[in-house]
């Protein structure tokens, strides 16, 4: 005997058999790409300093959700710390990194990303998100949001730092979404 499938449209109705005359109801929902948050990436490859080498700064009125950090084959072994700070770094010598929207219809990013060639004074740490030793042959990929919440910056006084323990060329990228509070 073939299996019969029934469905109950709501709690008050009786179950109904699915057949050619009474097909199973299906609703197809497609999320428009315009409803997805604006997503940005800043790539880097520079001679990093010992200390906070790359910093993504929070922005007033914006929610920054970091989705991915990749460090690919540094020129020497590095101990890499991903640090969330409750006050921003200050001083040091840095350059602003180019921030690219992944969708050319998205607005320009308001989020500054700085690469440091002279270490800044580190802001107050809220804690280490990750600590990894990355050899010159390794690729470090850290993703956020697939098993829980994204690493989120909600205010201009917060920042995310990639902190390293040695001077080496540090190539990679950081990716995030940006939206209103």
mmCIF file with all atom_site columns, N, CA and C in Angstrom, residues 106-163:
data_model
loop_
_atom_site.group_PDB
_atom_site.id
_atom_site.type_symbol
_atom_site.label_atom_id
_atom_site.label_alt_id
_atom_site.label_comp_id
_atom_site.label_asym_id
_atom_site.label_entity_id
_atom_site.label_seq_id
_atom_site.pdbx_PDB_ins_code
_atom_site.Cartn_x
_atom_site.Cartn_y
_atom_site.Cartn_z
_atom_site.occupancy
_atom_site.B_iso_or_equiv
_atom_site.pdbx_formal_charge
_atom_site.auth_seq_id
_atom_site.auth_comp_id
_atom_site.auth_asym_id
_atom_site.auth_atom_id
_atom_site.pdbx_PDB_model_num
ATOM 1   N N  . UNK A 1 106 ? 25.861 48.885 -2.855 1.00 0.00 ? 106 UNK A N  1
ATOM 2   C CA . UNK A 1 106 ? 25.910 49.279 -1.446 1.00 0.00 ? 106 UNK A CA 1
ATOM 3   C C  . UNK A 1 106 ? 26.640 50.611 -1.292 1.00 0.00 ? 106 UNK A C  1
ATOM 4   N N  . UNK A 1 107 ? 26.278 51.374 -0.262 1.00 0.00 ? 107 UNK A N  1
ATOM 5   C CA . UNK A 1 107 ? 26.967 52.654 -0.040 1.00 0.00 ? 107 UNK A CA 1
ATOM 6   C C  . UNK A 1 107 ? 28.408 52.425 0.415  1.00 0.00 ? 107 UNK A C  1
ATOM 7   N N  . UNK A 1 108 ? 29.203 53.474 0.364  1.00 0.00 ? 108 UNK A N  1
ATOM 8   C CA . UNK A 1 108 ? 30.566 53.386 0.877  1.00 0.00 ? 108 UNK A CA 1
ATOM 9   C C  . UNK A 1 108 ? 30.513 53.095 2.377  1.00 0.00 ? 108 UNK A C  1
ATOM 10  N N  . UNK A 1 109 ? 31.494 52.364 2.849  1.00 0.00 ? 109 UNK A N  1
ATOM 11  C CA . UNK A 1 109 ? 31.540 52.000 4.264  1.00 0.00 ? 109 UNK A CA 1
ATOM 12  C C  . UNK A 1 109 ? 31.914 53.201 5.120  1.00 0.00 ? 109 UNK A C  1
ATOM 13  N N  . UNK A 1 110 ? 31.344 53.245 6.311  1.00 0.00 ? 110 UNK A N  1
ATOM 14  C CA . UNK A 1 110 ? 31.697 54.270 7.293  1.00 0.00 ? 110 UNK A CA 1
ATOM 15  C C  . UNK A 1 110 ? 32.772 53.758 8.249  1.00 0.00 ? 110 UNK A C  1
ATOM 16  N N  . UNK A 1 111 ? 33.147 52.496 8.115  1.00 0.00 ? 111 UNK A N  1
ATOM 17  C CA . UNK A 1 111 ? 34.034 51.836 9.075  1.00 0.00 ? 111 UNK A CA 1
ATOM 18  C C  . UNK A 1 111 ? 35.500 51.983 8.688  1.00 0.00 ? 111 UNK A C  1
ATOM 19  N N  . UNK A 1 112 ? 36.296 52.656 9.514  1.00 0.00 ? 112 UNK A N  1
ATOM 20  C CA . UNK A 1 112 ? 37.728 52.756 9.206  1.00 0.00 ? 112 UNK A CA 1
ATOM 21  C C  . UNK A 1 112 ? 38.478 51.488 9.620  1.00 0.00 ? 112 UNK A C  1
ATOM 22  N N  . UNK A 1 113 ? 39.431 51.086 8.778  1.00 0.00 ? 113 UNK A N  1
ATOM 23  C CA . UNK A 1 113 ? 40.334 49.967 9.065  1.00 0.00 ? 113 UNK A CA 1
ATOM 24  C C  . UNK A 1 113 ? 41.746 50.512 8.913  1.00 0.00 ? 113 UNK A C  1
ATOM 25  N N  . UNK A 1 114 ? 42.554 50.361 9.951  1.00 0.00 ? 114 UNK A N  1
ATOM 26  C CA . UNK A 1 114 ? 43.915 50.898 9.939  1.00 0.00 ? 114 UNK A CA 1
ATOM 27  C C  . UNK A 1 114 ? 44.943 49.792 10.095 1.00 0.00 ? 114 UNK A C  1
ATOM 28  N N  . UNK A 1 115 ? 45.993 49.847 9.258  1.00 0.00 ? 115 UNK A N  1
ATOM 29  C CA . UNK A 1 115 ? 47.147 48.960 9.369  1.00 0.00 ? 115 UNK A CA 1
ATOM 30  C C  . UNK A 1 115 ? 48.276 49.766 9.992  1.00 0.00 ? 115 UNK A C  1
ATOM 31  N N  . UNK A 1 116 ? 48.908 49.216 11.027 1.00 0.00 ? 116 UNK A N  1
ATOM 32  C CA . UNK A 1 116 ? 49.917 49.947 11.791 1.00 0.00 ? 116 UNK A CA 1
ATOM 33  C C  . UNK A 1 116 ? 51.328 49.483 11.453 1.00 0.00 ? 116 UNK A C  1
ATOM 34  N N  . UNK A 1 117 ? 52.218 50.459 11.240 1.00 0.00 ? 117 UNK A N  1
ATOM 35  C CA . UNK A 1 117 ? 53.644 50.190 11.071 1.00 0.00 ? 117 UNK A CA 1
ATOM 36  C C  . UNK A 1 117 ? 54.429 50.603 12.307 1.00 0.00 ? 117 UNK A C  1
ATOM 37  N N  . UNK A 1 118 ? 53.810 51.365 13.195 1.00 0.00 ? 118 UNK A N  1
ATOM 38  C CA . UNK A 1 118 ? 54.327 51.646 14.542 1.00 0.00 ? 118 UNK A CA 1
ATOM 39  C C  . UNK A 1 118 ? 53.136 51.423 15.477 1.00 0.00 ? 118 UNK A C  1
ATOM 40  N N  . UNK A 1 119 ? 53.322 50.566 16.443 1.00 0.00 ? 119 UNK A N  1
ATOM 41  C CA . UNK A 1 119 ? 52.212 50.104 17.283 1.00 0.00 ? 119 UNK A CA 1
ATOM 42  C C  . UNK A 1 119 ? 51.488 51.248 17.981 1.00 0.00 ? 119 UNK A C  1
ATOM 43  N N  . UNK A 1 120 ? 50.154 51.188 18.022 1.00 0.00 ? 120 UNK A N  1
ATOM 44  C CA . UNK A 1 120 ? 49.377 52.168 18.771 1.00 0.00 ? 120 UNK A CA 1
ATOM 45  C C  . UNK A 1 120 ? 49.363 51.793 20.255 1.00 0.00 ? 120 UNK A C  1
ATOM 46  N N  . UNK A 1 121 ? 48.883 52.718 21.060 1.00 0.00 ? 121 UNK A N  1
ATOM 47  C CA . UNK A 1 121 ? 48.606 52.393 22.452 1.00 0.00 ? 121 UNK A CA 1
ATOM 48  C C  . UNK A 1 121 ? 47.278 51.644 22.457 1.00 0.00 ? 121 UNK A C  1
ATOM 49  N N  . UNK A 1 122 ? 47.309 50.421 22.965 1.00 0.00 ? 122 UNK A N  1
ATOM 50  C CA . UNK A 1 122 ? 46.122 49.572 22.911 1.00 0.00 ? 122 UNK A CA 1
ATOM 51  C C  . UNK A 1 122 ? 45.038 50.092 23.850 1.00 0.00 ? 122 UNK A C  1
ATOM 52  N N  . UNK A 1 123 ? 43.801 50.035 23.376 1.00 0.00 ? 123 UNK A N  1
ATOM 53  C CA . UNK A 1 123 ? 42.656 50.369 24.206 1.00 0.00 ? 123 UNK A CA 1
ATOM 54  C C  . UNK A 1 123 ? 42.394 49.256 25.204 1.00 0.00 ? 123 UNK A C  1
ATOM 55  N N  . UNK A 1 124 ? 41.422 49.464 26.094 1.00 0.00 ? 124 UNK A N  1
ATOM 56  C CA . UNK A 1 124 ? 41.094 48.474 27.118 1.00 0.00 ? 124 UNK A CA 1
ATOM 57  C C  . UNK A 1 124 ? 40.493 47.226 26.469 1.00 0.00 ? 124 UNK A C  1
ATOM 58  N N  . UNK A 1 125 ? 41.059 46.084 26.793 1.00 0.00 ? 125 UNK A N  1
ATOM 59  C CA . UNK A 1 125 ? 40.600 44.827 26.210 1.00 0.00 ? 125 UNK A CA 1
ATOM 60  C C  . UNK A 1 125 ? 39.323 44.352 26.898 1.00 0.00 ? 125 UNK A C  1
ATOM 61  N N  . UNK A 1 126 ? 38.353 43.942 26.087 1.00 0.00 ? 126 UNK A N  1
ATOM 62  C CA . UNK A 1 126 ? 37.171 43.259 26.607 1.00 0.00 ? 126 UNK A CA 1
ATOM 63  C C  . UNK A 1 126 ? 37.416 41.755 26.626 1.00 0.00 ? 126 UNK A C  1
ATOM 64  N N  . UNK A 1 127 ? 38.469 41.323 25.936 1.00 0.00 ? 127 UNK A N  1
ATOM 65  C CA . UNK A 1 127 ? 38.843 39.916 25.928 1.00 0.00 ? 127 UNK A CA 1
ATOM 66  C C  . UNK A 1 127 ? 39.372 39.468 24.583 1.00 0.00 ? 127 UNK A C  1
ATOM 67  N N  . UNK A 1 128 ? 40.097 38.341 24.635 1.00 0.00 ? 128 UNK A N  1
ATOM 68  C CA . UNK A 1 128 ? 40.625 37.737 23.414 1.00 0.00 ? 128 UNK A CA 1
ATOM 69  C C  . UNK A 1 128 ? 39.558 36.837 22.811 1.00 0.00 ? 128 UNK A C  1
ATOM 70  N N  . UNK A 1 129 ? 39.248 37.057 21.558 1.00 0.00 ? 129 UNK A N  1
ATOM 71  C CA . UNK A 1 129 ? 38.279 36.241 20.835 1.00 0.00 ? 129 UNK A CA 1
ATOM 72  C C  . UNK A 1 129 ? 38.949 34.949 20.358 1.00 0.00 ? 129 UNK A C  1
ATOM 73  N N  . UNK A 1 130 ? 40.200 35.049 19.937 1.00 0.00 ? 130 UNK A N  1
ATOM 74  C CA . UNK A 1 130 ? 40.947 33.882 19.458 1.00 0.00 ? 130 UNK A CA 1
ATOM 75  C C  . UNK A 1 130 ? 42.434 34.122 19.657 1.00 0.00 ? 130 UNK A C  1
ATOM 76  N N  . UNK A 1 131 ? 43.173 33.025 19.817 1.00 0.00 ? 131 UNK A N  1
ATOM 77  C CA . UNK A 1 131 ? 44.636 33.059 19.879 1.00 0.00 ? 131 UNK A CA 1
ATOM 78  C C  . UNK A 1 131 ? 45.129 31.875 19.074 1.00 0.00 ? 131 UNK A C  1
ATOM 79  N N  . UNK A 1 132 ? 45.924 32.148 18.030 1.00 0.00 ? 132 UNK A N  1
ATOM 80  C CA . UNK A 1 132 ? 46.394 31.088 17.145 1.00 0.00 ? 132 UNK A CA 1
ATOM 81  C C  . UNK A 1 132 ? 47.842 31.334 16.768 1.00 0.00 ? 132 UNK A C  1
ATOM 82  N N  . UNK A 1 133 ? 48.607 30.258 16.676 1.00 0.00 ? 133 UNK A N  1
ATOM 83  C CA . UNK A 1 133 ? 49.954 30.344 16.123 1.00 0.00 ? 133 UNK A CA 1
ATOM 84  C C  . UNK A 1 133 ? 49.832 30.015 14.640 1.00 0.00 ? 133 UNK A C  1
ATOM 85  N N  . UNK A 1 134 ? 50.285 30.954 13.797 1.00 0.00 ? 134 UNK A N  1
ATOM 86  C CA . UNK A 1 134 ? 50.159 30.807 12.348 1.00 0.00 ? 134 UNK A CA 1
ATOM 87  C C  . UNK A 1 134 ? 51.559 30.717 11.755 1.00 0.00 ? 134 UNK A C  1
ATOM 88  N N  . UNK A 1 135 ? 51.891 29.547 11.200 1.00 0.00 ? 135 UNK A N  1
ATOM 89  C CA . UNK A 1 135 ? 53.197 29.342 10.572 1.00 0.00 ? 135 UNK A CA 1
ATOM 90  C C  . UNK A 1 135 ? 53.209 29.997 9.195  1.00 0.00 ? 135 UNK A C  1
ATOM 91  N N  . UNK A 1 136 ? 54.389 30.136 8.648  1.00 0.00 ? 136 UNK A N  1
ATOM 92  C CA . UNK A 1 136 ? 54.543 30.773 7.335  1.00 0.00 ? 136 UNK A CA 1
ATOM 93  C C  . UNK A 1 136 ? 53.852 29.988 6.218  1.00 0.00 ? 136 UNK A C  1
ATOM 94  N N  . UNK A 1 137 ? 53.500 28.731 6.473  1.00 0.00 ? 137 UNK A N  1
ATOM 95  C CA . UNK A 1 137 ? 52.812 27.916 5.470  1.00 0.00 ? 137 UNK A CA 1
ATOM 96  C C  . UNK A 1 137 ? 51.313 27.793 5.755  1.00 0.00 ? 137 UNK A C  1
ATOM 97  N N  . UNK A 1 138 ? 50.827 28.426 6.824  1.00 0.00 ? 138 UNK A N  1
ATOM 98  C CA . UNK A 1 138 ? 49.435 28.266 7.262  1.00 0.00 ? 138 UNK A CA 1
ATOM 99  C C  . UNK A 1 138 ? 48.513 29.351 6.720  1.00 0.00 ? 138 UNK A C  1
ATOM 100 N N  . UNK A 1 139 ? 47.246 28.999 6.648  1.00 0.00 ? 139 UNK A N  1
ATOM 101 C CA . UNK A 1 139 ? 46.188 29.960 6.386  1.00 0.00 ? 139 UNK A CA 1
ATOM 102 C C  . UNK A 1 139 ? 45.233 29.888 7.566  1.00 0.00 ? 139 UNK A C  1
ATOM 103 N N  . UNK A 1 140 ? 45.034 31.015 8.231  1.00 0.00 ? 140 UNK A N  1
ATOM 104 C CA . UNK A 1 140 ? 44.116 31.102 9.360  1.00 0.00 ? 140 UNK A CA 1
ATOM 105 C C  . UNK A 1 140 ? 42.815 31.707 8.860  1.00 0.00 ? 140 UNK A C  1
ATOM 106 N N  . UNK A 1 141 ? 41.719 31.001 9.051  1.00 0.00 ? 141 UNK A N  1
ATOM 107 C CA . UNK A 1 141 ? 40.404 31.504 8.656  1.00 0.00 ? 141 UNK A CA 1
ATOM 108 C C  . UNK A 1 141 ? 39.488 31.394 9.869  1.00 0.00 ? 141 UNK A C  1
ATOM 109 N N  . UNK A 1 142 ? 38.982 32.538 10.308 1.00 0.00 ? 142 UNK A N  1
ATOM 110 C CA . UNK A 1 142 ? 38.054 32.575 11.437 1.00 0.00 ? 142 UNK A CA 1
ATOM 111 C C  . UNK A 1 142 ? 36.744 33.151 10.928 1.00 0.00 ? 142 UNK A C  1
ATOM 112 N N  . UNK A 1 143 ? 35.669 32.386 11.068 1.00 0.00 ? 143 UNK A N  1
ATOM 113 C CA . UNK A 1 143 ? 34.353 32.866 10.644 1.00 0.00 ? 143 UNK A CA 1
ATOM 114 C C  . UNK A 1 143 ? 33.473 33.058 11.874 1.00 0.00 ? 143 UNK A C  1
ATOM 115 N N  . UNK A 1 144 ? 32.604 34.029 11.792 1.00 0.00 ? 144 UNK A N  1
ATOM 116 C CA . UNK A 1 144 ? 31.682 34.340 12.882 1.00 0.00 ? 144 UNK A CA 1
ATOM 117 C C  . UNK A 1 144 ? 30.256 34.271 12.353 1.00 0.00 ? 144 UNK A C  1
ATOM 118 N N  . UNK A 1 145 ? 29.327 33.871 13.195 1.00 0.00 ? 145 UNK A N  1
ATOM 119 C CA . UNK A 1 145 ? 27.917 33.894 12.841 1.00 0.00 ? 145 UNK A CA 1
ATOM 120 C C  . UNK A 1 145 ? 27.363 32.580 12.356 1.00 0.00 ? 145 UNK A C  1
ATOM 121 N N  . UNK A 1 146 ? 28.220 31.638 11.954 1.00 0.00 ? 146 UNK A N  1
ATOM 122 C CA . UNK A 1 146 ? 27.677 30.376 11.462 1.00 0.00 ? 146 UNK A CA 1
ATOM 123 C C  . UNK A 1 146 ? 27.313 29.414 12.590 1.00 0.00 ? 146 UNK A C  1
ATOM 124 N N  . UNK A 1 147 ? 27.855 29.621 13.774 1.00 0.00 ? 147 UNK A N  1
ATOM 125 C CA . UNK A 1 147 ? 27.538 28.758 14.920 1.00 0.00 ? 147 UNK A CA 1
ATOM 126 C C  . UNK A 1 147 ? 27.052 29.565 16.119 1.00 0.00 ? 147 UNK A C  1
ATOM 127 N N  . UNK A 1 148 ? 26.705 30.790 15.892 1.00 0.00 ? 148 UNK A N  1
ATOM 128 C CA . UNK A 1 148 ? 26.272 31.657 16.984 1.00 0.00 ? 148 UNK A CA 1
ATOM 129 C C  . UNK A 1 148 ? 26.233 33.086 16.494 1.00 0.00 ? 148 UNK A C  1
ATOM 130 N N  . UNK A 1 149 ? 26.477 33.996 17.399 1.00 0.00 ? 149 UNK A N  1
ATOM 131 C CA . UNK A 1 149 ? 26.414 35.413 17.042 1.00 0.00 ? 149 UNK A CA 1
ATOM 132 C C  . UNK A 1 149 ? 27.672 35.872 16.319 1.00 0.00 ? 149 UNK A C  1
ATOM 133 N N  . UNK A 1 150 ? 27.496 36.950 15.571 1.00 0.00 ? 150 UNK A N  1
ATOM 134 C CA . UNK A 1 150 ? 28.636 37.590 14.919 1.00 0.00 ? 150 UNK A CA 1
ATOM 135 C C  . UNK A 1 150 ? 29.436 38.360 15.959 1.00 0.00 ? 150 UNK A C  1
ATOM 136 N N  . UNK A 1 151 ? 30.709 38.585 15.670 1.00 0.00 ? 151 UNK A N  1
ATOM 137 C CA . UNK A 1 151 ? 31.509 39.472 16.495 1.00 0.00 ? 151 UNK A CA 1
ATOM 138 C C  . UNK A 1 151 ? 31.014 40.881 16.151 1.00 0.00 ? 151 UNK A C  1
ATOM 139 N N  . UNK A 1 152 ? 30.422 41.571 17.121 1.00 0.00 ? 152 UNK A N  1
ATOM 140 C CA . UNK A 1 152 ? 29.683 42.801 16.834 1.00 0.00 ? 152 UNK A CA 1
ATOM 141 C C  . UNK A 1 152 ? 30.275 44.002 17.566 1.00 0.00 ? 152 UNK A C  1
ATOM 142 N N  . UNK A 1 153 ? 30.431 45.094 16.825 1.00 0.00 ? 153 UNK A N  1
ATOM 143 C CA . UNK A 1 153 ? 30.819 46.384 17.395 1.00 0.00 ? 153 UNK A CA 1
ATOM 144 C C  . UNK A 1 153 ? 29.596 47.287 17.298 1.00 0.00 ? 153 UNK A C  1
ATOM 145 N N  . UNK A 1 154 ? 29.183 47.861 18.422 1.00 0.00 ? 154 UNK A N  1
ATOM 146 C CA . UNK A 1 154 ? 27.955 48.654 18.458 1.00 0.00 ? 154 UNK A CA 1
ATOM 147 C C  . UNK A 1 154 ? 28.174 50.137 18.769 1.00 0.00 ? 154 UNK A C  1
ATOM 148 N N  . UNK A 1 155 ? 29.409 50.544 18.945 1.00 0.00 ? 155 UNK A N  1
ATOM 149 C CA . UNK A 1 155 ? 29.657 51.940 19.321 1.00 0.00 ? 155 UNK A CA 1
ATOM 150 C C  . UNK A 1 155 ? 31.021 52.387 18.809 1.00 0.00 ? 155 UNK A C  1
ATOM 151 N N  . UNK A 1 156 ? 31.200 53.704 18.746 1.00 0.00 ? 156 UNK A N  1
ATOM 152 C CA . UNK A 1 156 ? 32.460 54.276 18.251 1.00 0.00 ? 156 UNK A CA 1
ATOM 153 C C  . UNK A 1 156 ? 33.618 54.037 19.214 1.00 0.00 ? 156 UNK A C  1
ATOM 154 N N  . UNK A 1 157 ? 33.328 53.685 20.466 1.00 0.00 ? 157 UNK A N  1
ATOM 155 C CA . UNK A 1 157 ? 34.409 53.447 21.422 1.00 0.00 ? 157 UNK A CA 1
ATOM 156 C C  . UNK A 1 157 ? 34.905 51.999 21.389 1.00 0.00 ? 157 UNK A C  1
ATOM 157 N N  . UNK A 1 158 ? 34.327 51.157 20.524 1.00 0.00 ? 158 UNK A N  1
ATOM 158 C CA . UNK A 1 158 ? 34.765 49.762 20.422 1.00 0.00 ? 158 UNK A CA 1
ATOM 159 C C  . UNK A 1 158 ? 35.625 49.569 19.175 1.00 0.00 ? 158 UNK A C  1
ATOM 160 N N  . UNK A 1 159 ? 36.512 48.577 19.240 1.00 0.00 ? 159 UNK A N  1
ATOM 161 C CA . UNK A 1 159 ? 37.286 48.211 18.062 1.00 0.00 ? 159 UNK A CA 1
ATOM 162 C C  . UNK A 1 159 ? 37.669 46.749 18.142 1.00 0.00 ? 159 UNK A C  1
ATOM 163 N N  . UNK A 1 160 ? 38.060 46.213 17.005 1.00 0.00 ? 160 UNK A N  1
ATOM 164 C CA . UNK A 1 160 ? 38.545 44.843 16.901 1.00 0.00 ? 160 UNK A CA 1
ATOM 165 C C  . UNK A 1 160 ? 39.972 44.928 16.411 1.00 0.00 ? 160 UNK A C  1
ATOM 166 N N  . UNK A 1 161 ? 40.888 44.323 17.148 1.00 0.00 ? 161 UNK A N  1
ATOM 167 C CA . UNK A 1 161 ? 42.305 44.392 16.792 1.00 0.00 ? 161 UNK A CA 1
ATOM 168 C C  . UNK A 1 161 ? 42.831 43.010 16.432 1.00 0.00 ? 161 UNK A C  1
ATOM 169 N N  . UNK A 1 162 ? 43.660 42.973 15.387 1.00 0.00 ? 162 UNK A N  1
ATOM 170 C CA . UNK A 1 162 ? 44.463 41.790 15.093 1.00 0.00 ? 162 UNK A CA 1
ATOM 171 C C  . UNK A 1 162 ? 45.843 42.109 15.649 1.00 0.00 ? 162 UNK A C  1
ATOM 172 N N  . UNK A 1 163 ? 46.198 41.398 16.711 1.00 0.00 ? 163 UNK A N  1
ATOM 173 C CA . UNK A 1 163 ? 47.418 41.657 17.457 1.00 0.00 ? 163 UNK A CA 1
ATOM 174 C C  . UNK A 1 163 ? 48.407 40.536 17.159 1.00 0.00 ? 163 UNK A C  1
#
